[in-house]
Amino acid sequence: MTATTGKKHRSFPTIEFTDSEAGALEFPSSRSRSFTYYTPAKKRSTTYEDVTVDVQPDPDRHLTQGWIYGFGDGPGGYPQEWTAAKSSNWHAFLDPNEEWDQTIYRNNSKVVHQVELCLSNAKRARVYDGWNTPWLTFIARNLGAWMHAENGLALHVFTSIQRSCPTNMINTAVAVNAAHKMRFAQDLALFNLDLSEATADFDGALHKEVWQSAPEWQPTREVVERLTAVPDWCELLFATNIVFEQLVGSLFRTELVMQIAARNGDYITPTLVGTGEHDYDRDVTYTRNLFRLLVRDEEYGESNKSLFADWLNTWVPRCLNAAQALQPIWSQPADKAVTFASSLEAAHAKFSSLLEEIGLDLPKELDK
């Protein structure tokens, strides 16, 4: 057998670098630093538009081959049939707050810093030592109970529908809404813990019993639980941000807590609750714009208006009943700076103004 000598040489084909056909072509926008597949709302596009518009696929726009994925029971992607409301162009909605990934962290970090500074200063100055017992009981019972409402809306209303909307612009706004609610609920929980540690007169566990069994809070709890069972994402958004928050949420937060806290020697709670009201002010802004767009839709405006009237007929009586049931808590603080009648009147006025801005008729229940 002859032994093989020398090195074995291998040959390789010559590597030839070529441009991919599409990448090598020159287009009118080849050197542009902005996207051209959508028309910005103003002369120049914003970062918000760049990162949200058409990010979510839609067969009616660029996904011409249809949905590339779907659910086991048939519908694909983001079905428009998940709501009874209709639009000739869901993509026309843009969040006036221009919320996107960075703004969520930037805005919430500012709020968290404000709350932490407020609570740490309160503990260092022993502010809670000067609060009277009726006010401590009011906070333990009612602000603690409201924490459950905020948590329920965060987890089982806004979080549940932030995947259901037909465009990324709506879904992003709803997701931020969920983050607002969750952060505020957690702030209330931390406030409860601080008070529990600071004074023996504060019952930090009372809120659970109040939320579950106190007669004045059961209609509110019922409305929140009914909201979690609504399958239509648009109705859920309407019933929560347009009806419940106006007639119950703002009634409690703005027209009661924010009005009477200082009169009872409390300058901490308004700062905390004020962050929740600031959140809602932003959230109701995008909600108002969305429903105003649907009411003014050239093709479906009238049918949407009729649909929203039906939703008002369903949810306004429930929320008014919840608001009326809360009347006894207006008498619990030692210093009663406002009456329930004046607070409810202010809430009605804001609610009526909101409906007028959207373009909806006032429900007859407000006249009673």
Tab-separated table of C-alpha atoms in Angstrom, residues 328 351 362:
chain	number	residue	atom	x	y	z
A	328	PRO	CA	-73.135	58.762	53.903
A	351	PHE	CA	-70.298	64.812	32.828
A	362	LEU	CA	-77.681	64.069	27.761
